[in-house]
Amino acid sequence: MTDTQKFDPAAPQQTPASGSPASAPAAAEPKPKTFNRRSVLAMAGCGVAGLVVGGALASWGVTTQSIASGRIELRTTPAKMIVTDRARCSGCQRCEMMCTLKNDGAAQQSIARVRVWDNYNFGSGVDTNDGIFGNCQFTVQSCKQCADPQCAKYCPVHAISADEETGARVVDEEACIGCGMCSAACPWNMPQVNAQTGTSTKCVSCGRCAEQCPNGAIKFIDWEDIAQKVIDGGVVSTATIVEA
């Protein structure tokens, strides 16, 4: 395989012909996708910042300039890279409604796991003209999926833990007592207590907000797709990839 070829980890591997006239063996079952954050960063030989500088994420609008300007924000989980683009957000709050419809069965924006913050009212500075009375900008915020989550650390009943598959910090509703300590401990107050259920809610990285955003302001990107960009861009040779 050359560096310019597409790499498909799900494709069956070719084996040399045995020379026997017997019929060819049945095709092997496709291997499951195995790329995650750790394997992609190890393959690329750099961290997320290196992927940005190297241009591997440019097709999703992620560049050093867009991040430095505050337009783009990145969050990563073992399964996904989450990109929010404030320049694309129109403030329609559809993400909030769709989030609660999926996770709570009703449009209840006060407990949405993704929120359109109202700091656009004030702008980023006194002379920037980007507040509500000038060039309006909105900010989409959701759980940062912190490596050292304060919400989990200060939960008195240990109701918040990391999902083994997605890496998202999730709330065990059976254990949660609705005390609100998770929200108070979070620097962004992202977890919210549902007054109807008496339990805390927070982002579980389900991706519904991204699916329903009409402007593409939220993107959930598979590490599988990022791995292909790394290979296509020549950041790493396919010869260095060893399947588990």
JSON list of C-alpha atoms in Angstrom, two decimals:
[
{"chain": "A", "resi": 1, "resn": "MET", "atom": "CA", "xyz": [0.00, 0.00, 0.00]},
{"chain": "A", "resi": 2, "resn": "THR", "atom": "CA", "xyz": [1.38, 3.42, -0.89]},
{"chain": "A", "resi": 3, "resn": "ASP", "atom": "CA", "xyz": [1.11, 6.63, 1.10]},
{"chain": "A", "resi": 4, "resn": "THR", "atom": "CA", "xyz": [-1.39, 8.01, -1.42]},
{"chain": "A", "resi": 5, "resn": "GLN", "atom": "CA", "xyz": [-3.81, 5.13, -1.17]},
{"chain": "A", "resi": 6, "resn": "LYS", "atom": "CA", "xyz": [-6.94, 5.32, 0.98]},
{"chain": "A", "resi": 7, "resn": "PHE", "atom": "CA", "xyz": [-6.67, 3.34, 4.17]},
{"chain": "A", "resi": 8, "resn": "ASP", "atom": "CA", "xyz": [-9.74, 1.36, 5.17]},
{"chain": "A", "resi": 9, "resn": "PRO", "atom": "CA", "xyz": [-9.26, -0.50, 8.47]},
{"chain": "A", "resi": 10, "resn": "ALA", "atom": "CA", "xyz": [-12.57, -2.31, 7.86]},
{"chain": "A", "resi": 11, "resn": "ALA", "atom": "CA", "xyz": [-11.39, -3.88, 4.59]},
{"chain": "A", "resi": 12, "resn": "PRO", "atom": "CA", "xyz": [-10.23, -7.53, 4.62]},
{"chain": "A", "resi": 13, "resn": "GLN", "atom": "CA", "xyz": [-6.50, -8.02, 4.28]},
{"chain": "A", "resi": 14, "resn": "GLN", "atom": "CA", "xyz": [-5.16, -9.63, 1.08]},
{"chain": "A", "resi": 15, "resn": "THR", "atom": "CA", "xyz": [-3.21, -12.87, 1.43]},
{"chain": "A", "resi": 16, "resn": "PRO", "atom": "CA", "xyz": [-0.82, -14.49, -1.07]},
{"chain": "A", "resi": 17, "resn": "ALA", "atom": "CA", "xyz": [-2.31, -17.16, -3.33]},
{"chain": "A", "resi": 18, "resn": "SER", "atom": "CA", "xyz": [-1.63, -20.68, -2.04]},
{"chain": "A", "resi": 19, "resn": "GLY", "atom": "CA", "xyz": [-1.09, -22.09, -5.53]},
{"chain": "A", "resi": 20, "resn": "SER", "atom": "CA", "xyz": [-3.77, -24.69, -4.99]},
{"chain": "A", "resi": 21, "resn": "PRO", "atom": "CA", "xyz": [-6.45, -25.05, -7.70]},
{"chain": "A", "resi": 22, "resn": "ALA", "atom": "CA", "xyz": [-9.05, -25.40, -4.98]},
{"chain": "A", "resi": 23, "resn": "SER", "atom": "CA", "xyz": [-11.64, -22.68, -4.73]},
{"chain": "A", "resi": 24, "resn": "ALA", "atom": "CA", "xyz": [-10.62, -19.51, -2.91]},
{"chain": "A", "resi": 25, "resn": "PRO", "atom": "CA", "xyz": [-11.44, -19.33, 0.79]},
{"chain": "A", "resi": 26, "resn": "ALA", "atom": "CA", "xyz": [-14.42, -17.28, 1.90]},
{"chain": "A", "resi": 27, "resn": "ALA", "atom": "CA", "xyz": [-13.69, -13.60, 2.37]},
{"chain": "A", "resi": 28, "resn": "ALA", "atom": "CA", "xyz": [-12.79, -12.69, 5.91]},
{"chain": "A", "resi": 29, "resn": "GLU", "atom": "CA", "xyz": [-15.31, -10.70, 7.88]},
{"chain": "A", "resi": 30, "resn": "PRO", "atom": "CA", "xyz": [-14.56, -6.96, 7.92]},
{"chain": "A", "resi": 31, "resn": "LYS", "atom": "CA", "xyz": [-12.61, -5.89, 10.96]},
{"chain": "A", "resi": 32, "resn": "PRO", "atom": "CA", "xyz": [-14.38, -3.46, 13.27]},
{"chain": "A", "resi": 33, "resn": "LYS", "atom": "CA", "xyz": [-13.24, 0.14, 13.34]},
{"chain": "A", "resi": 34, "resn": "THR", "atom": "CA", "xyz": [-10.52, 0.50, 15.95]},
{"chain": "A", "resi": 35, "resn": "PHE", "atom": "CA", "xyz": [-9.33, 4.08, 15.74]},
{"chain": "A", "resi": 36, "resn": "ASN", "atom": "CA", "xyz": [-9.80, 6.21, 18.84]},
{"chain": "A", "resi": 37, "resn": "ARG", "atom": "CA", "xyz": [-8.18, 9.37, 20.18]},
{"chain": "A", "resi": 38, "resn": "ARG", "atom": "CA", "xyz": [-5.18, 7.57, 21.62]},
{"chain": "A", "resi": 39, "resn": "SER", "atom": "CA", "xyz": [-4.42, 5.52, 18.51]},
{"chain": "A", "resi": 40, "resn": "VAL", "atom": "CA", "xyz": [-4.76, 8.47, 16.12]},
{"chain": "A", "resi": 41, "resn": "LEU", "atom": "CA", "xyz": [-2.51, 10.74, 18.18]},
{"chain": "A", "resi": 42, "resn": "ALA", "atom": "CA", "xyz": [0.04, 7.94, 18.56]},
{"chain": "A", "resi": 43, "resn": "MET", "atom": "CA", "xyz": [-0.06, 7.27, 14.82]},
{"chain": "A", "resi": 44, "resn": "ALA", "atom": "CA", "xyz": [0.41, 10.95, 14.00]},
{"chain": "A", "resi": 45, "resn": "GLY", "atom": "CA", "xyz": [3.18, 11.31, 16.55]},
{"chain": "A", "resi": 46, "resn": "CYS", "atom": "CA", "xyz": [1.65, 14.50, 17.95]},
{"chain": "A", "resi": 47, "resn": "GLY", "atom": "CA", "xyz": [-1.15, 15.84, 20.12]},
{"chain": "A", "resi": 48, "resn": "VAL", "atom": "CA", "xyz": [-4.32, 17.63, 19.06]},
{"chain": "A", "resi": 49, "resn": "ALA", "atom": "CA", "xyz": [-2.38, 20.89, 18.71]},
{"chain": "A", "resi": 50, "resn": "GLY", "atom": "CA", "xyz": [-0.06, 19.14, 16.27]},
{"chain": "A", "resi": 51, "resn": "LEU", "atom": "CA", "xyz": [-3.01, 18.00, 14.17]},
{"chain": "A", "resi": 52, "resn": "VAL", "atom": "CA", "xyz": [-4.24, 21.60, 14.03]},
{"chain": "A", "resi": 53, "resn": "VAL", "atom": "CA", "xyz": [-0.85, 23.04, 13.06]},
{"chain": "A", "resi": 54, "resn": "GLY", "atom": "CA", "xyz": [-0.31, 20.23, 10.55]},
{"chain": "A", "resi": 55, "resn": "GLY", "atom": "CA", "xyz": [-3.57, 21.06, 8.79]},
{"chain": "A", "resi": 56, "resn": "ALA", "atom": "CA", "xyz": [-5.19, 17.67, 9.35]},
{"chain": "A", "resi": 57, "resn": "LEU", "atom": "CA", "xyz": [-8.33, 19.34, 10.72]},
{"chain": "A", "resi": 58, "resn": "ALA", "atom": "CA", "xyz": [-8.55, 22.23, 8.25]},
{"chain": "A", "resi": 59, "resn": "SER", "atom": "CA", "xyz": [-11.41, 20.68, 6.27]},
{"chain": "A", "resi": 60, "resn": "TRP", "atom": "CA", "xyz": [-13.60, 21.05, 9.35]},
{"chain": "A", "resi": 61, "resn": "GLY", "atom": "CA", "xyz": [-12.63, 24.71, 9.74]},
{"chain": "A", "resi": 62, "resn": "VAL", "atom": "CA", "xyz": [-10.14, 24.04, 12.53]},
{"chain": "A", "resi": 63, "resn": "THR", "atom": "CA", "xyz": [-7.01, 26.12, 12.05]},
{"chain": "A", "resi": 64, "resn": "THR", "atom": "CA", "xyz": [-4.65, 27.95, 14.38]},
{"chain": "A", "resi": 65, "resn": "GLN", "atom": "CA", "xyz": [-6.25, 31.23, 13.32]},
{"chain": "A", "resi": 66, "resn": "SER", "atom": "CA", "xyz": [-9.84, 30.11, 13.97]},
{"chain": "A", "resi": 67, "resn": "ILE", "atom": "CA", "xyz": [-8.93, 28.82, 17.42]},
{"chain": "A", "resi": 68, "resn": "ALA", "atom": "CA", "xyz": [-6.87, 31.89, 18.35]},
{"chain": "A", "resi": 69, "resn": "SER", "atom": "CA", "xyz": [-9.73, 34.19, 17.36]},
{"chain": "A", "resi": 70, "resn": "GLY", "atom": "CA", "xyz": [-12.13, 32.32, 19.64]},
{"chain": "A", "resi": 71, "resn": "ARG", "atom": "CA", "xyz": [-14.32, 31.29, 16.74]},
{"chain": "A", "resi": 72, "resn": "ILE", "atom": "CA", "xyz": [-13.61, 27.56, 17.09]},
{"chain": "A", "resi": 73, "resn": "GLU", "atom": "CA", "xyz": [-13.59, 25.49, 20.27]},
{"chain": "A", "resi": 74, "resn": "LEU", "atom": "CA", "xyz": [-12.42, 21.88, 20.44]},
{"chain": "A", "resi": 75, "resn": "ARG", "atom": "CA", "xyz": [-13.29, 19.13, 22.88]},
{"chain": "A", "resi": 76, "resn": "THR", "atom": "CA", "xyz": [-12.18, 15.53, 22.60]},
{"chain": "A", "resi": 77, "resn": "THR", "atom": "CA", "xyz": [-13.47, 12.21, 23.89]},
{"chain": "A", "resi": 78, "resn": "PRO", "atom": "CA", "xyz": [-12.03, 8.77, 23.15]},
{"chain": "A", "resi": 79, "resn": "ALA", "atom": "CA", "xyz": [-14.65, 8.31, 20.40]},
{"chain": "A", "resi": 80, "resn": "LYS", "atom": "CA", "xyz": [-15.15, 11.79, 18.93]},
{"chain": "A", "resi": 81, "resn": "MET", "atom": "CA", "xyz": [-13.72, 15.25, 18.42]},
{"chain": "A", "resi": 82, "resn": "ILE", "atom": "CA", "xyz": [-16.39, 17.87, 19.10]},
{"chain": "A", "resi": 83, "resn": "VAL", "atom": "CA", "xyz": [-16.03, 21.17, 17.21]},
{"chain": "A", "resi": 84, "resn": "THR", "atom": "CA", "xyz": [-18.18, 24.21, 17.91]},
{"chain": "A", "resi": 85, "resn": "ASP", "atom": "CA", "xyz": [-18.06, 27.18, 15.54]},
{"chain": "A", "resi": 86, "resn": "ARG", "atom": "CA", "xyz": [-19.55, 30.36, 17.00]},
{"chain": "A", "resi": 87, "resn": "ALA", "atom": "CA", "xyz": [-19.41, 32.09, 13.62]},
{"chain": "A", "resi": 88, "resn": "ARG", "atom": "CA", "xyz": [-21.99, 29.60, 12.32]},
{"chain": "A", "resi": 89, "resn": "CYS", "atom": "CA", "xyz": [-24.35, 29.84, 15.29]},
{"chain": "A", "resi": 90, "resn": "SER", "atom": "CA", "xyz": [-27.48, 31.90, 14.59]},
{"chain": "A", "resi": 91, "resn": "GLY", "atom": "CA", "xyz": [-28.83, 31.59, 18.13]},
{"chain": "A", "resi": 92, "resn": "CYS", "atom": "CA", "xyz": [-31.90, 29.62, 17.04]},
{"chain": "A", "resi": 93, "resn": "GLN", "atom": "CA", "xyz": [-31.53, 27.26, 20.05]},
{"chain": "A", "resi": 94, "resn": "ARG", "atom": "CA", "xyz": [-32.65, 24.26, 18.01]},
{"chain": "A", "resi": 95, "resn": "CYS", "atom": "CA", "xyz": [-29.76, 22.33, 19.54]},
{"chain": "A", "resi": 96, "resn": "GLU", "atom": "CA", "xyz": [-31.24, 22.87, 23.01]},
{"chain": "A", "resi": 97, "resn": "MET", "atom": "CA", "xyz": [-34.71, 21.72, 21.98]},
{"chain": "A", "resi": 98, "resn": "MET", "atom": "CA", "xyz": [-33.47, 18.65, 20.10]},
{"chain": "A", "resi": 99, "resn": "CYS", "atom": "CA", "xyz": [-31.17, 17.69, 22.97]},
{"chain": "A", "resi": 100, "resn": "THR", "atom": "CA", "xyz": [-33.98, 17.55, 25.51]},
{"chain": "A", "resi": 101, "resn": "LEU", "atom": "CA", "xyz": [-36.43, 15.93, 23.10]},
{"chain": "A", "resi": 102, "resn": "LYS", "atom": "CA", "xyz": [-34.00, 13.04, 22.65]},
{"chain": "A", "resi": 103, "resn": "ASN", "atom": "CA", "xyz": [-32.78, 12.71, 26.22]},
{"chain": "A", "resi": 104, "resn": "ASP", "atom": "CA", "xyz": [-35.81, 13.84, 28.25]},
{"chain": "A", "resi": 105, "resn": "GLY", "atom": "CA", "xyz": [-38.76, 13.31, 25.94]},
{"chain": "A", "resi": 106, "resn": "ALA", "atom": "CA", "xyz": [-39.82, 16.96, 26.01]},
{"chain": "A", "resi": 107, "resn": "ALA", "atom": "CA", "xyz": [-38.49, 20.33, 24.83]},
{"chain": "A", "resi": 108, "resn": "GLN", "atom": "CA", "xyz": [-37.23, 21.74, 28.11]},
{"chain": "A", "resi": 109, "resn": "GLN", "atom": "CA", "xyz": [-34.41, 24.13, 27.33]},
{"chain": "A", "resi": 110, "resn": "SER", "atom": "CA", "xyz": [-33.67, 24.94, 30.97]},
{"chain": "A", "resi": 111, "resn": "ILE", "atom": "CA", "xyz": [-32.07, 21.49, 31.36]},
{"chain": "A", "resi": 112, "resn": "ALA", "atom": "CA", "xyz": [-30.51, 21.19, 27.90]},
{"chain": "A", "resi": 113, "resn": "ARG", "atom": "CA", "xyz": [-27.08, 19.59, 27.88]},
{"chain": "A", "resi": 114, "resn": "VAL", "atom": "CA", "xyz": [-25.97, 22.04, 25.19]},
{"chain": "A", "resi": 115, "resn": "ARG", "atom": "CA", "xyz": [-26.68, 25.73, 25.61]},
{"chain": "A", "resi": 116, "resn": "VAL", "atom": "CA", "xyz": [-26.53, 28.90, 23.58]},
{"chain": "A", "resi": 117, "resn": "TRP", "atom": "CA", "xyz": [-25.03, 31.32, 26.06]},
{"chain": "A", "resi": 118, "resn": "ASP", "atom": "CA", "xyz": [-26.19, 34.88, 26.31]},
{"chain": "A", "resi": 119, "resn": "ASN", "atom": "CA", "xyz": [-22.73, 36.44, 26.68]},
{"chain": "A", "resi": 120, "resn": "TYR", "atom": "CA", "xyz": [-23.13, 37.74, 23.14]},
{"chain": "A", "resi": 121, "resn": "ASN", "atom": "CA", "xyz": [-25.12, 40.57, 24.75]},
{"chain": "A", "resi": 122, "resn": "PHE", "atom": "CA", "xyz": [-21.93, 42.12, 26.05]},
{"chain": "A", "resi": 123, "resn": "GLY", "atom": "CA", "xyz": [-19.41, 41.34, 23.33]},
{"chain": "A", "resi": 124, "resn": "SER", "atom": "CA", "xyz": [-15.78, 40.38, 23.86]},
{"chain": "A", "resi": 125, "resn": "GLY", "atom": "CA", "xyz": [-14.66, 43.90, 24.78]},
{"chain": "A", "resi": 126, "resn": "VAL", "atom": "CA", "xyz": [-15.77, 47.53, 25.09]},
{"chain": "A", "resi": 127, "resn": "ASP", "atom": "CA", "xyz": [-14.41, 48.49, 21.66]},
{"chain": "A", "resi": 128, "resn": "THR", "atom": "CA", "xyz": [-15.10, 45.36, 19.63]},
{"chain": "A", "resi": 129, "resn": "ASN", "atom": "CA", "xyz": [-18.63, 46.11, 18.40]},
{"chain": "A", "resi": 130, "resn": "ASP", "atom": "CA", "xyz": [-19.53, 42.41, 18.64]},
{"chain": "A", "resi": 131, "resn": "GLY", "atom": "CA", "xyz": [-22.27, 42.63, 21.27]},
{"chain": "A", "resi": 132, "resn": "ILE", "atom": "CA", "xyz": [-26.00, 42.51, 20.71]},
{"chain": "A", "resi": 133, "resn": "PHE", "atom": "CA", "xyz": [-26.07, 46.13, 19.64]},
{"chain": "A", "resi": 134, "resn": "GLY", "atom": "CA", "xyz": [-23.35, 45.61, 17.08]},
{"chain": "A", "resi": 135, "resn": "ASN", "atom": "CA", "xyz": [-22.20, 42.52, 15.24]},
{"chain": "A", "resi": 136, "resn": "CYS", "atom": "CA", "xyz": [-24.10, 39.86, 17.21]},
{"chain": "A", "resi": 137, "resn": "GLN", "atom": "CA", "xyz": [-22.29, 36.62, 18.00]},
{"chain": "A", "resi": 138, "resn": "PHE", "atom": "CA", "xyz": [-23.54, 33.62, 19.94]},
{"chain": "A", "resi": 139, "resn": "THR", "atom": "CA", "xyz": [-21.60, 31.06, 21.93]},
{"chain": "A", "resi": 140, "resn": "VAL", "atom": "CA", "xyz": [-22.53, 27.36, 21.94]},
{"chain": "A", "resi": 141, "resn": "GLN", "atom": "CA", "xyz": [-21.45, 25.61, 25.11]},
{"chain": "A", "resi": 142, "resn": "SER", "atom": "CA", "xyz": [-21.67, 22.03, 26.33]},
{"chain": "A", "resi": 143, "resn": "CYS", "atom": "CA", "xyz": [-19.84, 19.75, 28.72]},
{"chain": "A", "resi": 144, "resn": "LYS", "atom": "CA", "xyz": [-16.06, 19.92, 28.31]},
{"chain": "A", "resi": 145, "resn": "GLN", "atom": "CA", "xyz": [-15.73, 16.22, 29.24]},
{"chain": "A", "resi": 146, "resn": "CYS", "atom": "CA", "xyz": [-12.84, 17.20, 31.50]},
{"chain": "A", "resi": 147, "resn": "ALA", "atom": "CA", "xyz": [-9.97, 14.80, 32.20]},
{"chain": "A", "resi": 148, "resn": "ASP", "atom": "CA", "xyz": [-10.33, 15.73, 35.89]},
{"chain": "A", "resi": 149, "resn": "PRO", "atom": "CA", "xyz": [-14.07, 16.50, 36.15]},
{"chain": "A", "resi": 150, "resn": "GLN", "atom": "CA", "xyz": [-14.96, 18.62, 39.16]},
{"chain": "A", "resi": 151, "resn": "CYS", "atom": "CA", "xyz": [-18.61, 17.54, 38.87]},
{"chain": "A", "resi": 152, "resn": "ALA", "atom": "CA", "xyz": [-17.60, 13.94, 39.57]},
{"chain": "A", "resi": 153, "resn": "LYS", "atom": "CA", "xyz": [-15.06, 14.88, 42.22]},
{"chain": "A", "resi": 154, "resn": "TYR", "atom": "CA", "xyz": [-17.58, 16.80, 44.33]},
{"chain": "A", "resi": 155, "resn": "CYS", "atom": "CA", "xyz": [-20.58, 14.49, 43.86]},
{"chain": "A", "resi": 156, "resn": "PRO", "atom": "CA", "xyz": [-21.27, 13.20, 47.42]},
{"chain": "A", "resi": 157, "resn": "VAL", "atom": "CA", "xyz": [-22.77, 9.92, 46.16]},
{"chain": "A", "resi": 158, "resn": "HIS", "atom": "CA", "xyz": [-20.32, 9.28, 43.29]},
{"chain": "A", "resi": 159, "resn": "ALA", "atom": "CA", "xyz": [-23.11, 9.32, 40.71]},
{"chain": "A", "resi": 160, "resn": "ILE", "atom": "CA", "xyz": [-20.93, 10.63, 37.85]},
{"chain": "A", "resi": 161, "resn": "SER", "atom": "CA", "xyz": [-18.48, 8.40, 36.02]},
{"chain": "A", "resi": 162, "resn": "ALA", "atom": "CA", "xyz": [-16.93, 7.97, 32.57]},
{"chain": "A", "resi": 163, "resn": "ASP", "atom": "CA", "xyz": [-18.75, 5.82, 30.04]},
{"chain": "A", "resi": 164, "resn": "GLU", "atom": "CA", "xyz": [-16.39, 3.04, 28.99]},
{"chain": "A", "resi": 165, "resn": "GLU", "atom": "CA", "xyz": [-17.28, 3.26, 25.29]},
{"chain": "A", "resi": 166, "resn": "THR", "atom": "CA", "xyz": [-17.67, 7.00, 24.65]},
{"chain": "A", "resi": 167, "resn": "GLY", "atom": "CA", "xyz": [-15.58, 8.45, 27.47]},
{"chain": "A", "resi": 168, "resn": "ALA", "atom": "CA", "xyz": [-18.38, 10.93, 28.26]},
{"chain": "A", "resi": 169, "resn": "ARG", "atom": "CA", "xyz": [-19.00, 11.75, 31.92]},
{"chain": "A", "resi": 170, "resn": "VAL", "atom": "CA", "xyz": [-22.50, 10.48, 32.62]},
{"chain": "A", "resi": 171, "resn": "VAL", "atom": "CA", "xyz": [-24.90, 10.68, 35.57]},
{"chain": "A", "resi": 172, "resn": "ASP", "atom": "CA", "xyz": [-26.26, 7.54, 37.21]},
{"chain": "A", "resi": 173, "resn": "GLU", "atom": "CA", "xyz": [-29.87, 8.63, 37.77]},
{"chain": "A", "resi": 174, "resn": "GLU", "atom": "CA", "xyz": [-30.44, 5.80, 40.23]},
{"chain": "A", "resi": 175, "resn": "ALA", "atom": "CA", "xyz": [-27.66, 7.08, 42.48]},
{"chain": "A", "resi": 176, "resn": "CYS", "atom": "CA", "xyz": [-28.13, 10.85, 41.95]},
{"chain": "A", "resi": 177, "resn": "ILE", "atom": "CA", "xyz": [-29.85, 12.67, 44.83]},
{"chain": "A", "resi": 178, "resn": "GLY", "atom": "CA", "xyz": [-30.33, 15.98, 42.99]},
{"chain": "A", "resi": 179, "resn": "CYS", "atom": "CA", "xyz": [-28.26, 18.04, 45.42]},
{"chain": "A", "resi": 180, "resn": "GLY", "atom": "CA", "xyz": [-26.79, 20.25, 42.67]},
{"chain": "A", "resi": 181, "resn": "MET", "atom": "CA", "xyz": [-23.19, 19.95, 43.86]},
{"chain": "A", "resi": 182, "resn": "CYS", "atom": "CA", "xyz": [-22.11, 18.92, 40.35]},
{"chain": "A", "resi": 183, "resn": "SER", "atom": "CA", "xyz": [-23.45, 22.15, 38.88]},
{"chain": "A", "resi": 184, "resn": "ALA", "atom": "CA", "xyz": [-21.90, 24.27, 41.62]},
{"chain": "A", "resi": 185, "resn": "ALA", "atom": "CA", "xyz": [-18.52, 22.55, 41.21]},
{"chain": "A", "resi": 186, "resn": "CYS", "atom": "CA", "xyz": [-18.42, 22.83, 37.41]},
{"chain": "A", "resi": 187, "resn": "PRO", "atom": "CA", "xyz": [-16.66, 26.07, 36.32]},
{"chain": "A", "resi": 188, "resn": "TRP", "atom": "CA", "xyz": [-19.22, 26.40, 33.51]},
{"chain": "A", "resi": 189, "resn": "ASN", "atom": "CA", "xyz": [-22.26, 25.18, 35.50]},
{"chain": "A", "resi": 190, "resn": "MET", "atom": "CA", "xyz": [-23.01, 22.69, 32.77]},
{"chain": "A", "resi": 191, "resn": "PRO", "atom": "CA", "xyz": [-24.83, 19.97, 34.78]},
{"chain": "A", "resi": 192, "resn": "GLN", "atom": "CA", "xyz": [-28.39, 21.00, 35.65]},
{"chain": "A", "resi": 193, "resn": "VAL", "atom": "CA", "xyz": [-30.90, 19.48, 38.07]},
{"chain": "A", "resi": 194, "resn": "ASN", "atom": "CA", "xyz": [-34.19, 18.57, 36.43]},
{"chain": "A", "resi": 195, "resn": "ALA", "atom": "CA", "xyz": [-36.90, 19.87, 38.74]},
{"chain": "A", "resi": 196, "resn": "GLN", "atom": "CA", "xyz": [-39.33, 17.25, 37.48]},
{"chain": "A", "resi": 197, "resn": "THR", "atom": "CA", "xyz": [-37.15, 14.18, 38.01]},
{"chain": "A", "resi": 198, "resn": "GLY", "atom": "CA", "xyz": [-35.02, 15.53, 40.87]},
{"chain": "A", "resi": 199, "resn": "THR", "atom": "CA", "xyz": [-31.83, 14.28, 39.22]},
{"chain": "A", "resi": 200, "resn": "SER", "atom": "CA", "xyz": [-28.93, 15.95, 37.47]},
{"chain": "A", "resi": 201, "resn": "THR", "atom": "CA", "xyz": [-28.52, 15.98, 33.69]},
{"chain": "A", "resi": 202, "resn": "LYS", "atom": "CA", "xyz": [-25.45, 16.61, 31.58]},
{"chain": "A", "resi": 203, "resn": "CYS", "atom": "CA", "xyz": [-24.07, 16.02, 28.09]},
{"chain": "A", "resi": 204, "resn": "VAL", "atom": "CA", "xyz": [-23.51, 12.37, 27.18]},
{"chain": "A", "resi": 205, "resn": "SER", "atom": "CA", "xyz": [-22.01, 13.12, 23.73]},
{"chain": "A", "resi": 206, "resn": "CYS", "atom": "CA", "xyz": [-24.97, 11.62, 21.89]},
{"chain": "A", "resi": 207, "resn": "GLY", "atom": "CA", "xyz": [-24.49, 14.02, 18.95]},
{"chain": "A", "resi": 208, "resn": "ARG", "atom": "CA", "xyz": [-28.16, 14.97, 18.55]},
{"chain": "A", "resi": 209, "resn": "CYS", "atom": "CA", "xyz": [-27.34, 18.69, 18.74]},
{"chain": "A", "resi": 210, "resn": "ALA", "atom": "CA", "xyz": [-24.90, 18.36, 15.83]},
{"chain": "A", "resi": 211, "resn": "GLU", "atom": "CA", "xyz": [-27.34, 16.34, 13.74]},
{"chain": "A", "resi": 212, "resn": "GLN", "atom": "CA", "xyz": [-30.06, 18.96, 14.13]},
{"chain": "A", "resi": 213, "resn": "CYS", "atom": "CA", "xyz": [-28.02, 22.19, 13.88]},
{"chain": "A", "resi": 214, "resn": "PRO", "atom": "CA", "xyz": [-29.17, 23.86, 10.62]},
{"chain": "A", "resi": 215, "resn": "ASN", "atom": "CA", "xyz": [-25.91, 25.79, 10.22]},
{"chain": "A", "resi": 216, "resn": "GLY", "atom": "CA", "xyz": [-23.29, 23.20, 11.09]},
{"chain": "A", "resi": 217, "resn": "ALA", "atom": "CA", "xyz": [-22.18, 25.10, 14.18]},
{"chain": "A", "resi": 218, "resn": "ILE", "atom": "CA", "xyz": [-21.62, 21.82, 16.05]},
{"chain": "A", "resi": 219, "resn": "LYS", "atom": "CA", "xyz": [-19.73, 18.87, 14.58]},
{"chain": "A", "resi": 220, "resn": "PHE", "atom": "CA", "xyz": [-19.04, 15.43, 16.05]},
{"chain": "A", "resi": 221, "resn": "ILE", "atom": "CA", "xyz": [-16.08, 14.05, 14.10]},
{"chain": "A", "resi": 222, "resn": "ASP", "atom": "CA", "xyz": [-15.09, 10.39, 14.23]},
{"chain": "A", "resi": 223, "resn": "TRP", "atom": "CA", "xyz": [-11.43, 9.74, 14.96]},
{"chain": "A", "resi": 224, "resn": "GLU", "atom": "CA", "xyz": [-11.67, 7.30, 12.04]},
{"chain": "A", "resi": 225, "resn": "ASP", "atom": "CA", "xyz": [-12.20, 10.27, 9.70]},
{"chain": "A", "resi": 226, "resn": "ILE", "atom": "CA", "xyz": [-9.36, 12.23, 11.28]},
{"chain": "A", "resi": 227, "resn": "ALA", "atom": "CA", "xyz": [-7.06, 9.23, 10.87]},
{"chain": "A", "resi": 228, "resn": "GLN", "atom": "CA", "xyz": [-7.83, 9.16, 7.15]},
{"chain": "A", "resi": 229, "resn": "LYS", "atom": "CA", "xyz": [-7.03, 12.88, 6.87]},
{"chain": "A", "resi": 230, "resn": "VAL", "atom": "CA", "xyz": [-3.73, 12.30, 8.64]},
{"chain": "A", "resi": 231, "resn": "ILE", "atom": "CA", "xyz": [-2.86, 9.57, 6.14]},
{"chain": "A", "resi": 232, "resn": "ASP", "atom": "CA", "xyz": [-4.06, 11.51, 3.10]},
{"chain": "A", "resi": 233, "resn": "GLY", "atom": "CA", "xyz": [-2.06, 14.54, 4.18]},
{"chain": "A", "resi": 234, "resn": "GLY", "atom": "CA", "xyz": [1.13, 12.55, 4.44]},
{"chain": "A", "resi": 235, "resn": "VAL", "atom": "CA", "xyz": [1.50, 13.25, 8.15]},
{"chain": "A", "resi": 236, "resn": "VAL", "atom": "CA", "xyz": [2.22, 9.56, 8.67]},
{"chain": "A", "resi": 237, "resn": "SER", "atom": "CA", "xyz": [3.09, 6.67, 6.37]},
{"chain": "A", "resi": 238, "resn": "THR", "atom": "CA", "xyz": [0.58, 3.85, 6.14]},
{"chain": "A", "resi": 239, "resn": "ALA", "atom": "CA", "xyz": [3.49, 1.49, 6.61]},
{"chain": "A", "resi": 240, "resn": "THR", "atom": "CA", "xyz": [3.67, 2.57, 10.25]},
{"chain": "A", "resi": 241, "resn": "ILE", "atom": "CA", "xyz": [0.09, 1.49, 10.99]},
{"chain": "A", "resi": 242, "resn": "VAL", "atom": "CA", "xyz": [-0.18, -1.84, 12.75]},
{"chain": "A", "resi": 243, "resn": "GLU", "atom": "CA", "xyz": [-3.65, -3.25, 13.28]},
{"chain": "A", "resi": 244, "resn": "ALA", "atom": "CA", "xyz": [-4.39, -4.82, 16.67]}
]
